[in-house]
Amino acid sequence: VLVPSERFGELDVDDDNVLSFLDGLLGFPDARRFAMVDAGDDQTYFWLQSIDDPSLAFLSVVPWAFFPDYEPVIDDVEQSALGLERAEDAMVLCLLSVQRDTDKITANLLGPLIVNANTRRGRQVVLAESGYPVRAPLVA
Amino acid sequence: MLVLTRRANQSIIIGRNGEIKITVLEVRGDQVRIGITAPREVAVHREEVFAEIQRENQAASGVAPSVAGKLPRPPAPPLRS
């Protein structure tokens, strides 16, 4: 599919790299489809460009590259909503932001995006009891 | 806002078919334990956690493309994805 985007011009994205979030993301209920584009060609960082809104894009990271002990636990309700049966089928991405004061890049470990790799359907899951931070600095 | 008074073990039903049920489980001092039954498509969050993630998503939506050029390399390749 061809995806218009304000930041990247027109993107040509394989259907396999289109993720759908039926509930959108928290605060972005209408952002339901995203094109996933590798930001560095090494499967660590991905841009998520909204297909419905050319001006909306998020940068995300595969959390285990920086947080090897990260263990998001997804409850039954989320699992069945995603149709997830095995942990191996889950793809996990954490959204990144840049802190204005320090210029540090942080990852949201509290509200990861969990995607069923088979169906490409995902949800932003809130790990309320986990104690994971919403802004965890990426340390190389 | 609709205001209702409920005691422990009393509930409030929301929705035409009573899809959502909120039960006061226990009242102790200034804390109230609440049980919520809702269809799985209804997301239930503590307000402060919900607001925190909403704010963070808002901040994340403003990342400039140039940031991709200065991302730290991971200490080790990702083990899983």
PDB file of C-alpha atoms in Angstrom:
ATOM      1  CA  VAL A   1       0.000   0.000   0.000  1.00  0.00           C
ATOM      2  CA  LEU A   2       1.093   3.576  -0.615  1.00  0.00           C
ATOM      3  CA  VAL A   3       0.972   5.615   2.564  1.00  0.00           C
ATOM      4  CA  PRO A   4       1.181   9.413   2.443  1.00  0.00           C
ATOM      5  CA  SER A   5       3.136  10.896   5.308  1.00  0.00           C
ATOM      6  CA  GLU A   6       4.152  14.398   6.288  1.00  0.00           C
ATOM      7  CA  ARG A   7       7.499  13.342   7.691  1.00  0.00           C
ATOM      8  CA  PHE A   8       8.627  10.780   5.141  1.00  0.00           C
ATOM      9  CA  GLY A   9       6.795  11.635   1.949  1.00  0.00           C
ATOM     10  CA  GLU A  10       4.993   8.740   0.330  1.00  0.00           C
ATOM     11  CA  LEU A  11       5.849   5.347   1.779  1.00  0.00           C
ATOM     12  CA  ASP A  12       5.437   2.089  -0.099  1.00  0.00           C
ATOM     13  CA  VAL A  13       4.630  -0.481   2.552  1.00  0.00           C
ATOM     14  CA  ASP A  14       4.031  -4.238   2.291  1.00  0.00           C
ATOM     15  CA  ASP A  15       0.684  -5.426   3.616  1.00  0.00           C
ATOM     16  CA  ASP A  16       2.695  -7.515   6.076  1.00  0.00           C
ATOM     17  CA  ASN A  17       3.940  -4.320   7.674  1.00  0.00           C
ATOM     18  CA  VAL A  18       0.521  -2.822   8.225  1.00  0.00           C
ATOM     19  CA  LEU A  19      -0.549  -3.094  11.861  1.00  0.00           C
ATOM     20  CA  SER A  20      -4.102  -2.515  12.994  1.00  0.00           C
ATOM     21  CA  PHE A  21      -5.108  -1.257  16.401  1.00  0.00           C
ATOM     22  CA  LEU A  22      -8.892  -1.478  16.548  1.00  0.00           C
ATOM     23  CA  ASP A  23      -9.052   0.759  19.625  1.00  0.00           C
ATOM     24  CA  GLY A  24      -6.347   3.123  18.443  1.00  0.00           C
ATOM     25  CA  LEU A  25      -3.758   4.203  20.975  1.00  0.00           C
ATOM     26  CA  LEU A  26      -4.586   5.910  24.276  1.00  0.00           C
ATOM     27  CA  GLY A  27      -5.411   9.502  23.433  1.00  0.00           C
ATOM     28  CA  PHE A  28      -5.487   8.620  19.717  1.00  0.00           C
ATOM     29  CA  PRO A  29      -8.650   6.520  19.406  1.00  0.00           C
ATOM     30  CA  ASP A  30      -8.883   7.073  15.640  1.00  0.00           C
ATOM     31  CA  ALA A  31      -5.308   6.024  14.871  1.00  0.00           C
ATOM     32  CA  ARG A  32      -6.202   2.471  13.960  1.00  0.00           C
ATOM     33  CA  ARG A  33      -3.798   1.503  11.186  1.00  0.00           C
ATOM     34  CA  PHE A  34      -0.069   2.005  11.091  1.00  0.00           C
ATOM     35  CA  ALA A  35       2.639   1.269   8.573  1.00  0.00           C
ATOM     36  CA  MET A  36       5.695  -0.188  10.291  1.00  0.00           C
ATOM     37  CA  VAL A  37       8.942   1.032   8.778  1.00  0.00           C
ATOM     38  CA  ASP A  38      12.396   0.029  10.025  1.00  0.00           C
ATOM     39  CA  ALA A  39      14.086   3.264  11.139  1.00  0.00           C
ATOM     40  CA  GLY A  40      17.631   1.922  11.095  1.00  0.00           C
ATOM     41  CA  ASP A  41      17.619  -1.248   8.996  1.00  0.00           C
ATOM     42  CA  ASP A  42      18.519  -3.409  11.971  1.00  0.00           C
ATOM     43  CA  GLN A  43      15.093  -4.412  13.317  1.00  0.00           C
ATOM     44  CA  THR A  44      15.541  -2.397  16.500  1.00  0.00           C
ATOM     45  CA  TYR A  45      13.723   0.868  15.842  1.00  0.00           C
ATOM     46  CA  PHE A  46      10.549   1.214  13.846  1.00  0.00           C
ATOM     47  CA  TRP A  47       8.557   4.191  12.734  1.00  0.00           C
ATOM     48  CA  LEU A  48       4.836   3.692  13.015  1.00  0.00           C
ATOM     49  CA  GLN A  49       3.254   5.954  10.450  1.00  0.00           C
ATOM     50  CA  SER A  50      -0.495   6.388  10.792  1.00  0.00           C
ATOM     51  CA  ILE A  51      -2.260   5.359   7.598  1.00  0.00           C
ATOM     52  CA  ASP A  52      -5.308   7.408   8.525  1.00  0.00           C
ATOM     53  CA  ASP A  53      -3.457  10.605   9.434  1.00  0.00           C
ATOM     54  CA  PRO A  54      -0.380  11.597   7.395  1.00  0.00           C
ATOM     55  CA  SER A  55       0.757  13.972  10.142  1.00  0.00           C
ATOM     56  CA  LEU A  56       0.845  11.301  12.840  1.00  0.00           C
ATOM     57  CA  ALA A  57       3.884   9.062  13.368  1.00  0.00           C
ATOM     58  CA  PHE A  58       5.516   7.418  16.343  1.00  0.00           C
ATOM     59  CA  LEU A  59       9.020   6.102  16.800  1.00  0.00           C
ATOM     60  CA  SER A  60       9.223   2.785  18.623  1.00  0.00           C
ATOM     61  CA  VAL A  61      11.820   0.319  19.828  1.00  0.00           C
ATOM     62  CA  VAL A  62      11.954  -3.427  20.331  1.00  0.00           C
ATOM     63  CA  PRO A  63      12.348  -3.191  24.101  1.00  0.00           C
ATOM     64  CA  TRP A  64      14.683  -6.146  24.637  1.00  0.00           C
ATOM     65  CA  ALA A  65      17.453  -4.427  22.742  1.00  0.00           C
ATOM     66  CA  PHE A  66      17.839  -2.106  25.737  1.00  0.00           C
ATOM     67  CA  PHE A  67      15.857  -3.774  28.497  1.00  0.00           C
ATOM     68  CA  PRO A  68      16.744  -7.478  28.332  1.00  0.00           C
ATOM     69  CA  ASP A  69      14.865  -8.228  31.570  1.00  0.00           C
ATOM     70  CA  TYR A  70      11.649  -6.566  30.456  1.00  0.00           C
ATOM     71  CA  GLU A  71       8.728  -8.958  30.940  1.00  0.00           C
ATOM     72  CA  PRO A  72       5.345  -7.521  30.076  1.00  0.00           C
ATOM     73  CA  VAL A  73       2.648  -9.780  31.486  1.00  0.00           C
ATOM     74  CA  ILE A  74      -0.566  -9.641  29.512  1.00  0.00           C
ATOM     75  CA  ASP A  75      -3.799 -10.675  31.194  1.00  0.00           C
ATOM     76  CA  ASP A  76      -6.331 -13.140  29.773  1.00  0.00           C
ATOM     77  CA  VAL A  77      -8.640 -10.415  28.561  1.00  0.00           C
ATOM     78  CA  GLU A  78      -5.908  -8.753  26.499  1.00  0.00           C
ATOM     79  CA  GLN A  79      -4.669 -12.113  25.274  1.00  0.00           C
ATOM     80  CA  SER A  80      -8.031 -13.164  23.980  1.00  0.00           C
ATOM     81  CA  ALA A  81      -8.722  -9.734  22.510  1.00  0.00           C
ATOM     82  CA  LEU A  82      -5.507 -10.147  20.537  1.00  0.00           C
ATOM     83  CA  GLY A  83      -6.114 -13.814  19.772  1.00  0.00           C
ATOM     84  CA  LEU A  84      -2.699 -14.565  21.246  1.00  0.00           C
ATOM     85  CA  GLU A  85      -2.079 -18.131  22.251  1.00  0.00           C
ATOM     86  CA  ARG A  86       1.696 -18.288  22.540  1.00  0.00           C
ATOM     87  CA  ALA A  87       4.190 -15.722  23.800  1.00  0.00           C
ATOM     88  CA  GLU A  88       6.307 -16.302  20.657  1.00  0.00           C
ATOM     89  CA  ASP A  89       3.498 -14.911  18.531  1.00  0.00           C
ATOM     90  CA  ALA A  90       3.608 -11.560  20.285  1.00  0.00           C
ATOM     91  CA  MET A  91       5.587  -8.690  18.863  1.00  0.00           C
ATOM     92  CA  VAL A  92       6.278  -5.941  21.377  1.00  0.00           C
ATOM     93  CA  LEU A  93       7.117  -2.325  20.610  1.00  0.00           C
ATOM     94  CA  CYS A  94       7.553   0.564  23.021  1.00  0.00           C
ATOM     95  CA  LEU A  95       6.944   4.133  21.931  1.00  0.00           C
ATOM     96  CA  LEU A  96       9.816   6.586  22.271  1.00  0.00           C
ATOM     97  CA  SER A  97       9.821  10.219  23.189  1.00  0.00           C
ATOM     98  CA  VAL A  98      12.536  12.814  23.532  1.00  0.00           C
ATOM     99  CA  GLN A  99      12.715  14.664  26.842  1.00  0.00           C
ATOM    100  CA  ARG A 100      12.740  18.365  26.174  1.00  0.00           C
ATOM    101  CA  ASP A 101      15.005  19.355  29.058  1.00  0.00           C
ATOM    102  CA  THR A 102      17.677  16.648  28.774  1.00  0.00           C
ATOM    103  CA  ASP A 103      17.341  15.576  25.134  1.00  0.00           C
ATOM    104  CA  LYS A 104      17.289  11.993  26.434  1.00  0.00           C
ATOM    105  CA  ILE A 105      15.357   9.404  24.497  1.00  0.00           C
ATOM    106  CA  THR A 106      12.998   7.387  26.669  1.00  0.00           C
ATOM    107  CA  ALA A 107      10.842   4.342  26.074  1.00  0.00           C
ATOM    108  CA  ASN A 108       7.348   3.802  27.453  1.00  0.00           C
ATOM    109  CA  LEU A 109       7.564   0.438  29.220  1.00  0.00           C
ATOM    110  CA  LEU A 110       4.280   0.956  31.078  1.00  0.00           C
ATOM    111  CA  GLY A 111       2.094   1.027  27.968  1.00  0.00           C
ATOM    112  CA  PRO A 112       3.721  -1.207  25.347  1.00  0.00           C
ATOM    113  CA  LEU A 113       2.158  -2.034  22.004  1.00  0.00           C
ATOM    114  CA  ILE A 114       1.516  -5.755  21.804  1.00  0.00           C
ATOM    115  CA  VAL A 115       0.912  -7.121  18.328  1.00  0.00           C
ATOM    116  CA  ASN A 116      -0.163 -10.585  17.285  1.00  0.00           C
ATOM    117  CA  ALA A 117       2.510 -11.283  14.671  1.00  0.00           C
ATOM    118  CA  ASN A 118       0.204 -13.642  12.771  1.00  0.00           C
ATOM    119  CA  THR A 119      -2.784 -11.349  12.431  1.00  0.00           C
ATOM    120  CA  ARG A 120      -0.907  -8.024  12.691  1.00  0.00           C
ATOM    121  CA  ARG A 121      -3.549  -6.848  15.141  1.00  0.00           C
ATOM    122  CA  GLY A 122      -2.347  -4.984  18.155  1.00  0.00           C
ATOM    123  CA  ARG A 123      -3.340  -3.129  21.271  1.00  0.00           C
ATOM    124  CA  GLN A 124      -1.674  -0.691  23.571  1.00  0.00           C
ATOM    125  CA  VAL A 125      -1.661  -2.575  26.842  1.00  0.00           C
ATOM    126  CA  VAL A 126      -1.541  -0.852  30.217  1.00  0.00           C
ATOM    127  CA  LEU A 127       0.635  -2.807  32.648  1.00  0.00           C
ATOM    128  CA  ALA A 128      -0.932  -1.033  35.632  1.00  0.00           C
ATOM    129  CA  GLU A 129       0.471  -3.238  38.391  1.00  0.00           C
ATOM    130  CA  SER A 130       3.887  -3.788  36.856  1.00  0.00           C
ATOM    131  CA  GLY A 131       5.760  -0.805  38.217  1.00  0.00           C
ATOM    132  CA  TYR A 132       7.408  -0.320  34.795  1.00  0.00           C
ATOM    133  CA  PRO A 133       8.197   3.333  34.041  1.00  0.00           C
ATOM    134  CA  VAL A 134       6.483   5.383  31.399  1.00  0.00           C
ATOM    135  CA  ARG A 135       9.834   7.034  30.545  1.00  0.00           C
ATOM    136  CA  ALA A 136      12.787   4.647  30.731  1.00  0.00           C
ATOM    137  CA  PRO A 137      15.985   6.177  29.307  1.00  0.00           C
ATOM    138  CA  LEU A 138      17.653   4.235  26.488  1.00  0.00           C
ATOM    139  CA  VAL A 139      21.204   3.562  27.565  1.00  0.00           C
ATOM    140  CA  ALA A 140      23.588   2.201  24.978  1.00  0.00           C
TER     141      ALA A 140
ATOM    142  CA  MET B   1     -22.224  13.961  36.991  1.00  0.00           C
ATOM    143  CA  LEU B   2     -24.763  11.513  38.334  1.00  0.00           C
ATOM    144  CA  VAL B   3     -24.113  10.892  42.018  1.00  0.00           C
ATOM    145  CA  LEU B   4     -25.347   7.708  43.705  1.00  0.00           C
ATOM    146  CA  THR B   5     -24.847   6.522  47.242  1.00  0.00           C
ATOM    147  CA  ARG B   6     -23.898   2.850  47.591  1.00  0.00           C
ATOM    148  CA  ARG B   7     -22.846   0.662  50.500  1.00  0.00           C
ATOM    149  CA  ALA B   8     -20.423  -2.227  50.545  1.00  0.00           C
ATOM    150  CA  ASN B   9     -21.660  -5.115  48.364  1.00  0.00           C
ATOM    151  CA  GLN B  10     -24.055  -2.889  46.458  1.00  0.00           C
ATOM    152  CA  SER B  11     -23.624  -2.318  42.748  1.00  0.00           C
ATOM    153  CA  ILE B  12     -24.333   0.021  39.912  1.00  0.00           C
ATOM    154  CA  ILE B  13     -25.324  -1.305  36.501  1.00  0.00           C
ATOM    155  CA  ILE B  14     -24.397   0.615  33.354  1.00  0.00           C
ATOM    156  CA  GLY B  15     -25.634   0.026  29.818  1.00  0.00           C
ATOM    157  CA  ARG B  16     -28.965  -0.932  28.273  1.00  0.00           C
ATOM    158  CA  ASN B  17     -28.310  -4.590  28.821  1.00  0.00           C
ATOM    159  CA  GLY B  18     -26.460  -4.131  32.063  1.00  0.00           C
ATOM    160  CA  GLU B  19     -23.144  -4.894  30.384  1.00  0.00           C
ATOM    161  CA  ILE B  20     -21.116  -3.078  33.006  1.00  0.00           C
ATOM    162  CA  LYS B  21     -21.373  -3.700  36.700  1.00  0.00           C
ATOM    163  CA  ILE B  22     -19.496  -1.734  39.329  1.00  0.00           C
ATOM    164  CA  THR B  23     -19.569  -3.138  42.842  1.00  0.00           C
ATOM    165  CA  VAL B  24     -18.360  -1.520  46.036  1.00  0.00           C
ATOM    166  CA  LEU B  25     -16.482  -4.380  47.686  1.00  0.00           C
ATOM    167  CA  GLU B  26     -15.129  -2.746  50.789  1.00  0.00           C
ATOM    168  CA  VAL B  27     -14.961   0.672  52.403  1.00  0.00           C
ATOM    169  CA  ARG B  28     -12.162   1.271  54.849  1.00  0.00           C
ATOM    170  CA  GLY B  29     -11.293   4.802  55.928  1.00  0.00           C
ATOM    171  CA  ASP B  30     -10.636   6.861  52.802  1.00  0.00           C
ATOM    172  CA  GLN B  31     -10.116   3.802  50.590  1.00  0.00           C
ATOM    173  CA  VAL B  32     -12.781   2.048  48.587  1.00  0.00           C
ATOM    174  CA  ARG B  33     -12.272  -1.298  46.852  1.00  0.00           C
ATOM    175  CA  ILE B  34     -14.270  -1.520  43.682  1.00  0.00           C
ATOM    176  CA  GLY B  35     -14.993  -4.506  41.472  1.00  0.00           C
ATOM    177  CA  ILE B  36     -15.745  -3.977  37.808  1.00  0.00           C
ATOM    178  CA  THR B  37     -17.334  -6.410  35.396  1.00  0.00           C
ATOM    179  CA  ALA B  38     -17.327  -5.259  31.789  1.00  0.00           C
ATOM    180  CA  PRO B  39     -17.304  -6.762  28.297  1.00  0.00           C
ATOM    181  CA  ARG B  40     -13.776  -7.346  27.051  1.00  0.00           C
ATOM    182  CA  GLU B  41     -13.998  -4.581  24.453  1.00  0.00           C
ATOM    183  CA  VAL B  42     -14.434  -2.054  27.245  1.00  0.00           C
ATOM    184  CA  ALA B  43     -11.059  -0.952  28.548  1.00  0.00           C
ATOM    185  CA  VAL B  44     -10.895  -0.252  32.269  1.00  0.00           C
ATOM    186  CA  HIS B  45      -8.049   1.853  33.639  1.00  0.00           C
ATOM    187  CA  ARG B  46      -7.115   3.732  36.758  1.00  0.00           C
ATOM    188  CA  GLU B  47      -7.474   7.362  35.770  1.00  0.00           C
ATOM    189  CA  GLU B  48      -3.937   8.419  36.716  1.00  0.00           C
ATOM    190  CA  VAL B  49      -2.308   5.562  34.770  1.00  0.00           C
ATOM    191  CA  PHE B  50      -4.532   6.198  31.777  1.00  0.00           C
ATOM    192  CA  ALA B  51      -3.705   9.921  31.843  1.00  0.00           C
ATOM    193  CA  GLU B  52       0.008   9.238  32.183  1.00  0.00           C
ATOM    194  CA  ILE B  53       0.111   7.005  29.124  1.00  0.00           C
ATOM    195  CA  GLN B  54      -2.100   9.373  27.180  1.00  0.00           C
ATOM    196  CA  ARG B  55       0.326  12.237  27.941  1.00  0.00           C
ATOM    197  CA  GLU B  56       3.297  10.075  27.010  1.00  0.00           C
ATOM    198  CA  ASN B  57       1.658   9.095  23.701  1.00  0.00           C
ATOM    199  CA  GLN B  58       1.071  12.763  23.028  1.00  0.00           C
ATOM    200  CA  ALA B  59       4.769  13.464  23.638  1.00  0.00           C
ATOM    201  CA  ALA B  60       5.782  10.466  21.520  1.00  0.00           C
ATOM    202  CA  SER B  61       3.713  11.737  18.595  1.00  0.00           C
ATOM    203  CA  GLY B  62       5.980  14.774  18.342  1.00  0.00           C
ATOM    204  CA  VAL B  63       9.288  12.985  17.680  1.00  0.00           C
ATOM    205  CA  ALA B  64      11.077  14.557  14.725  1.00  0.00           C
ATOM    206  CA  PRO B  65      12.405  12.367  11.880  1.00  0.00           C
ATOM    207  CA  SER B  66      15.916  13.652  12.616  1.00  0.00           C
ATOM    208  CA  VAL B  67      15.885  11.747  15.918  1.00  0.00           C
ATOM    209  CA  ALA B  68      16.289   8.518  13.933  1.00  0.00           C
ATOM    210  CA  GLY B  69      19.801   9.679  13.063  1.00  0.00           C
ATOM    211  CA  LYS B  70      20.952   9.877  16.669  1.00  0.00           C
ATOM    212  CA  LEU B  71      19.439   6.792  18.215  1.00  0.00           C
ATOM    213  CA  PRO B  72      21.702   4.853  20.537  1.00  0.00           C
ATOM    214  CA  ARG B  73      22.897   1.478  19.298  1.00  0.00           C
ATOM    215  CA  PRO B  74      21.665  -1.285  21.546  1.00  0.00           C
ATOM    216  CA  PRO B  75      24.241  -2.911  23.822  1.00  0.00           C
ATOM    217  CA  ALA B  76      23.269  -6.302  22.383  1.00  0.00           C
ATOM    218  CA  PRO B  77      21.112  -7.300  19.430  1.00  0.00           C
ATOM    219  CA  PRO B  78      17.499  -7.917  20.403  1.00  0.00           C
ATOM    220  CA  LEU B  79      16.950 -11.496  21.429  1.00  0.00           C
ATOM    221  CA  ARG B  80      13.319 -11.521  20.487  1.00  0.00           C
ATOM    222  CA  SER B  81      11.037  -9.268  18.595  1.00  0.00           C
TER     223      SER B  81
END
